[in-house]
Each structure stands twice: as C-alpha cells, then as structure tokens.
Coordinates of C-alpha atoms in Angstrom, one line a residue:
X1 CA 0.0 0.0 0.0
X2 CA 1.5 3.4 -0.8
X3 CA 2.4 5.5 1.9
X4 CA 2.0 9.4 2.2
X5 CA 4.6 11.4 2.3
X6 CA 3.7 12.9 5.6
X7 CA 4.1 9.0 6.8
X8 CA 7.3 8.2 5.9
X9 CA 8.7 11.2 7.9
X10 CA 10.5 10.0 11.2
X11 CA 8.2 9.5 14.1
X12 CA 9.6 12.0 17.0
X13 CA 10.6 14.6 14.0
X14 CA 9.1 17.9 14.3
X15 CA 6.9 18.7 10.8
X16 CA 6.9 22.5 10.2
X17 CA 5.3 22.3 6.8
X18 CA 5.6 25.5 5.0
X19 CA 5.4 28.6 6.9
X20 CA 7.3 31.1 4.1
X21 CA 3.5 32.5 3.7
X22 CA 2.8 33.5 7.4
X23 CA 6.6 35.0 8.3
X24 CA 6.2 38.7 6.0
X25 CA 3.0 40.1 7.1
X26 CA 4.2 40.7 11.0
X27 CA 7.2 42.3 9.7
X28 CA 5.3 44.7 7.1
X29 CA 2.8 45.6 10.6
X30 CA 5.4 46.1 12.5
X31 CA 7.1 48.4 10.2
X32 CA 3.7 50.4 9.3
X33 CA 3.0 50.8 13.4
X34 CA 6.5 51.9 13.8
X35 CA 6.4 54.8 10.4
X36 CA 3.0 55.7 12.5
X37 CA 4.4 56.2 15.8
X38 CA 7.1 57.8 14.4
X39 CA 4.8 60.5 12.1
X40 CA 2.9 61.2 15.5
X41 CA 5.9 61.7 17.5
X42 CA 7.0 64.5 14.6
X43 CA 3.3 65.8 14.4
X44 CA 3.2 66.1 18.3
X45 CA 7.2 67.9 18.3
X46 CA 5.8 70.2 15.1
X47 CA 2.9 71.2 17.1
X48 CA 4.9 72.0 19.7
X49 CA 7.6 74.0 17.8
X50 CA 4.6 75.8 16.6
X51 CA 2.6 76.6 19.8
X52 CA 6.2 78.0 21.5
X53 CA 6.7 80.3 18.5
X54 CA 3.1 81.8 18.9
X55 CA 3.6 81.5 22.9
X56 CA 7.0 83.8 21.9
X57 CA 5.4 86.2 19.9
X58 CA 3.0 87.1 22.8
X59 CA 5.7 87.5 25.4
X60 CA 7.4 90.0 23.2
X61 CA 4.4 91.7 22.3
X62 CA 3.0 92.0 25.9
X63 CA 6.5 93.0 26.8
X64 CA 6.5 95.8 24.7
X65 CA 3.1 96.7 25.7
X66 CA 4.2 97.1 29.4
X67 CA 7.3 98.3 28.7
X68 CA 5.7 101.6 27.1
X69 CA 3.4 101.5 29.8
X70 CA 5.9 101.7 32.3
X71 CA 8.7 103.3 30.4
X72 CA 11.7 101.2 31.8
X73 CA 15.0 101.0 30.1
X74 CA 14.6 97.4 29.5
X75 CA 12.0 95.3 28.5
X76 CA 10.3 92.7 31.1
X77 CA 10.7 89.4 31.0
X78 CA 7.1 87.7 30.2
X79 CA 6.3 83.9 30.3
X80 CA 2.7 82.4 29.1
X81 CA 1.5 79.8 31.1
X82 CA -1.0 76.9 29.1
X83 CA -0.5 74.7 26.3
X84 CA -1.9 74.8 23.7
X85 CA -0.9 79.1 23.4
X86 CA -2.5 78.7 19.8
X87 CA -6.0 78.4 21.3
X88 CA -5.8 81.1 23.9
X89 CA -4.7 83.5 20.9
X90 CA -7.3 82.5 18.8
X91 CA -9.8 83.1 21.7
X92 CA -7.5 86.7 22.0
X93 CA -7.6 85.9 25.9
X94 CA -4.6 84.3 27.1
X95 CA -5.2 82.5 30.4
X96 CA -2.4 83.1 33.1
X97 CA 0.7 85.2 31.9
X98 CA 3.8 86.2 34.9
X99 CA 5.8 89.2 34.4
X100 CA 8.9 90.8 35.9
X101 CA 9.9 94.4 35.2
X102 CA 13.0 96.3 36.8
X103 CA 14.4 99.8 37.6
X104 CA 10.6 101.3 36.7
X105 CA 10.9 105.2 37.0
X106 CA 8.7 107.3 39.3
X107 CA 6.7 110.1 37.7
X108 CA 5.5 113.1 39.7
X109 CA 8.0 115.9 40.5
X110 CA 8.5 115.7 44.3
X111 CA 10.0 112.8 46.2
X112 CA 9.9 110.2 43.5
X113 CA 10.3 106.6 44.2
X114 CA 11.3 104.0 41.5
X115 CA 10.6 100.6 41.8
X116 CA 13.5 98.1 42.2
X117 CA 11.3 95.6 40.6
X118 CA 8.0 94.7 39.7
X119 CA 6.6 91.0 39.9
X120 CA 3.1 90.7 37.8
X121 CA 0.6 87.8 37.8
X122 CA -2.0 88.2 35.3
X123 CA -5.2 86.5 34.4
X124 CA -6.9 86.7 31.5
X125 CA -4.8 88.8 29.8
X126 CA -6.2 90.4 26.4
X127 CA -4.4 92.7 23.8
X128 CA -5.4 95.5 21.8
X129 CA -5.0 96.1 18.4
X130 CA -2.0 98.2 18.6
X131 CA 0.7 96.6 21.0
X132 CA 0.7 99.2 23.3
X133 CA -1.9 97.9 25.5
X134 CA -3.0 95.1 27.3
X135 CA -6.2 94.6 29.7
X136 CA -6.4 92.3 32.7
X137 CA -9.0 90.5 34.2
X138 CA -7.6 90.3 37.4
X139 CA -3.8 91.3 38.8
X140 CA -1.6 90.3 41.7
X141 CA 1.3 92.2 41.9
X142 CA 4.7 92.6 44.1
X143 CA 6.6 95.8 44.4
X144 CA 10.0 95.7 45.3
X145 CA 11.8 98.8 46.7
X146 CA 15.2 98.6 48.1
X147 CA 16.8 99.8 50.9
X148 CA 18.7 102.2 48.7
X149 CA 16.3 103.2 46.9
X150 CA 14.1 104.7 49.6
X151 CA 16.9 106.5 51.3
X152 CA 17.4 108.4 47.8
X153 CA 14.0 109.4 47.9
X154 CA 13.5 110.2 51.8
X155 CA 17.2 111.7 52.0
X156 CA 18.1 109.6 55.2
X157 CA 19.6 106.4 55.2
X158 CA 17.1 103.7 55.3
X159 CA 18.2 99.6 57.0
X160 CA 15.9 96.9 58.1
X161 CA 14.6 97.3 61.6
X162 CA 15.1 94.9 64.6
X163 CA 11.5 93.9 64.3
X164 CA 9.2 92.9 61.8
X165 CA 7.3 95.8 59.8
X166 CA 9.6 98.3 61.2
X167 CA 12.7 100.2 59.9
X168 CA 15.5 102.4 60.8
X169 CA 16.1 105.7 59.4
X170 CA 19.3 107.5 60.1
X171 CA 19.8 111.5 59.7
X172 CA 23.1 113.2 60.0
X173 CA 24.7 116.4 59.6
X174 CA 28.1 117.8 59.9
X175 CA 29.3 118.8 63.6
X176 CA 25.5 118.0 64.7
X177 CA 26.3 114.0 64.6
X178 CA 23.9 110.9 63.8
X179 CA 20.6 110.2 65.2
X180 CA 18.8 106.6 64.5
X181 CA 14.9 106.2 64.9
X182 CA 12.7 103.2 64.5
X183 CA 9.6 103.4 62.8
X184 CA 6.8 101.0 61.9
X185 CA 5.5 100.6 57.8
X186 CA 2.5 100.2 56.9
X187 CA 0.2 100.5 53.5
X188 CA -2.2 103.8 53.2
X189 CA -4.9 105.2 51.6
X190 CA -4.2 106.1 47.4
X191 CA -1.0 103.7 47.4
X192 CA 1.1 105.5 49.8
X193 CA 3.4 104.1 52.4
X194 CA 3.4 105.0 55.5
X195 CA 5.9 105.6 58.5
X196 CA 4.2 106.3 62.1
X197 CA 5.1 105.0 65.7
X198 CA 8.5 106.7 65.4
X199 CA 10.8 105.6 67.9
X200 CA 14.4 107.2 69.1
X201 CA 17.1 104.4 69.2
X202 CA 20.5 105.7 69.0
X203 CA 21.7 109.4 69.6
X204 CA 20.1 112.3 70.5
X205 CA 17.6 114.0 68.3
X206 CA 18.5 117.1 68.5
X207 CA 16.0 119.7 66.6
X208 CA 18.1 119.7 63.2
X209 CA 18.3 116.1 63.1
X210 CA 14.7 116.0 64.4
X211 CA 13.9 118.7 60.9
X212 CA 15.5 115.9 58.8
X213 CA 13.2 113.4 59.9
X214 CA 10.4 115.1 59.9
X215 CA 10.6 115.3 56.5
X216 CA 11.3 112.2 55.8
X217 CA 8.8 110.1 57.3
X218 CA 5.7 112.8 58.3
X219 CA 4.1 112.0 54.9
X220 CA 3.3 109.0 53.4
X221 CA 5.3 108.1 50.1
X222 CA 2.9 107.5 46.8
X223 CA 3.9 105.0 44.6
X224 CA 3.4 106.5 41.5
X225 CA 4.5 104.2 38.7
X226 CA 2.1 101.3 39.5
X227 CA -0.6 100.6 36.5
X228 CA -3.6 102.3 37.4
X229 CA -6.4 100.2 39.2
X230 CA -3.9 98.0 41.4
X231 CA -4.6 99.1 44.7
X232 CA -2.0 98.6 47.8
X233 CA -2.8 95.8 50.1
X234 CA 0.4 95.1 52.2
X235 CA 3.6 95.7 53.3
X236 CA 6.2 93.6 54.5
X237 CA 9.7 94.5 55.4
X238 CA 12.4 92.1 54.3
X239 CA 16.1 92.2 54.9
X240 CA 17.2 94.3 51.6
X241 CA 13.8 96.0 51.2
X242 CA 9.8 97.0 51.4
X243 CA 7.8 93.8 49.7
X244 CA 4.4 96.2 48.4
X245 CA 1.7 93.9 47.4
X246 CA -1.2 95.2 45.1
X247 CA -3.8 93.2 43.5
X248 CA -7.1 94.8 40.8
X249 CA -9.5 93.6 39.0
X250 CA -10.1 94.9 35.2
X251 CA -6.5 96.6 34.9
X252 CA -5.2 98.3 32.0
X253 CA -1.9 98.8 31.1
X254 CA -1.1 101.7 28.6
X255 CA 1.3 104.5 28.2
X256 CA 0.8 106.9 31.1
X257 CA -1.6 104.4 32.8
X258 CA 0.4 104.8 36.0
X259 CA -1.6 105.6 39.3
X260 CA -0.7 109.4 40.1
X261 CA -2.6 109.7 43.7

C-alpha cells in the first residue's frame, strides 16, 4: 500500500510544513505601526515648535506693551503659562501670563520713588490692536523697593529694623552727629506708604536732626509708577527692602496708565 509522504517522515521529527506564507505580514505591521508612531511623534514635536513660536510672539508683544506703559529702560521678561498658546490666541484671551519688570521710574516731580522691581501675575490677559496695551481681568502684583532706593527718595539712610514691619532711618549732619529712629511701615490710603510710631534708638535728636526726619517720614510716600487700578494691600519689610503687594480687577496697562494719587 503506498504511503503518504507525511508518513514516511520520522516519528519524533518535528513537521513544520511551509510557513514562508505567514513570516512577512508581522514584519510589514510592525514596520507600518512603527512609520505611524514615528509621524505622531514628529506631528506632536511640530505642534509644539509651533505653539512655542506663537507663545514667543505674545511675550514679546505684551512685553512691549508694558514696557511703554511703564517706560523702563529694558523690557520685562514675560512667560505664558497653558498649552496649547494657539487656542488662547485665537480666543485673544490668554489664560495666566507672569511678568517681571526692573528699575521702573517714578513720575511726579516731588519725592519720586522708583521701583527696584516689579513682579506681575496676570489673568486673562487680552491685547489690543496696537501693542501698546493690554487689559487684565484680574492682577496680583509685588513691588520691590530697596533699601537704597528709599533713602534716595526720603534723604536719610534707610536699614531693616530689629522687628518685623519696622525700619530704621538715620539723619546726620556735619558737627551736629547721627541720630537713628525706628519706625513701623505700613500701606495707606491712594498707594502710599506710611511711617508712624517713630521711635528714638541711637543718639540724641537734637531739633536739626529731628527737621531731617520730619521730612522724611511725616508723609506718606505715593507710589506712582504702579498701572492704574492695582490698589496697595500690604507691606512687608524684608532684609534688603519694602515687599508692596497690590492686586485689581479689570486693569489696563497703557502708556501713562500709572496711578498718580
């Protein structure tokens, strides 16, 4: 009787049969699901690349928006928070944007005080036509002003006081000597600061000395060169200077925009 081919194979041996058929079309998925991943990956990093170029081109123009609205020397460095940037621009309201200005000039022509820096969180943050302005849904803010730069403007030497909310100011004049008060900080009224509960703590304040101080610290300092519609909150003393805090709702920022009270 004739035997199949299949039967006269060795019992025990492995038959494979052919298999050429079934080994290509794994390969040629795995190839396709690899070209896909890999166009994704380039369509996710070109999206990317294209959202931080628009994200960039804010920044720049809210920088030079604020920076004529301020008139500092330098522009501010501006980030945009939210992804995707695109979106928020076509929706010309960009959600959460942090600023940081320095060296902002004081306007007014008596006892001007420039900010040593300005930190700005903004929300909802929309542009104008021309790149000049910007409007704000709501603002919270941190003026900076040094040590050194209040003692320019009160013509006494200004230090951090031995308790919290409190400074010194020092007065002196030739062949009259040095006098140092204490004097507590505090926010007033139209974005002023305040010095009250002046305290004598080293010398004697004799009247001249006494005149000099006067002057310095009977009135409260505005802060001039803050966008009009922040409003002062706080103060807090810190080692190297006054922290102001301001925060406003519905703030514009423009070219001569500044509070003047």
């Amino acid at each position: 009787m004739h035997q199949s081919h299949r039967d006269e194979e060795q019992v025990g041996e492995p038959y494979y049969g052919d298999g050429s058929a079934c080994a290509s079309p794994p390969a040629r998925t795995g190839r396709r699901t690899v070209v896909a991943a890999a166009s994704l990956v380039a369509l996710l990093v070109g999206g990317v690349s294209v959202d931080r170029i628009a994200a960039a081109r804010a920044e720049s123009r809210t920088a030079k928006a604020f920076q004529d609205g301020m008139g500092t020397a330098d522009r501010p460095s501006v980030h945009v928070t939210g992804f995707p940037v695109l979106t928020q621009l076509a929706k010309g309201r960009l959600d959460h944007v942090d600023l940081t200005a320095h060296d902002i000039p004081a306007n007014g022509p008596t006892r001007p005080l420039q900010l040593t820096r300005l930190t700005v969180g903004m929300d909802g943050l929309k542009t104008s036509g021309s790149a000049d302005e910007a409007h704000a849904d709501s603002v919270a803010a941190t003026a900076f002003l040094s040590y050194a730069d209040v003692s320019s403007t009160l013509d006494v030497q200004v230090s951090r006081g031995d308790e919290s909310g409190r400074v010194n100011a020092t007065a002196g004049l030739p062949l009259v000597g040095d006098v140092t008060v204490s004097t507590a900080v505090s926010a007033a009224s139209g974005n002023r600061i305040s010095f009250t509960d002046v305290r004598a703590e080293q010398g004697e304040l004799l009247p001249p000395l006494k005149s000099l101080l006067d002057r310095a610290l009977d009135e409260p300092i505005p802060l001039r060169n803050v966008p009009e519609g922040l409003h002062l909150r706080s103060i807090t003393t810190t080692e190297d200077g006054i922290d102001a805090r301001f925060t406003g709702r519905s703030v514009t920022f423009r070219p001569d925009s500044s509070s003047s009270a």
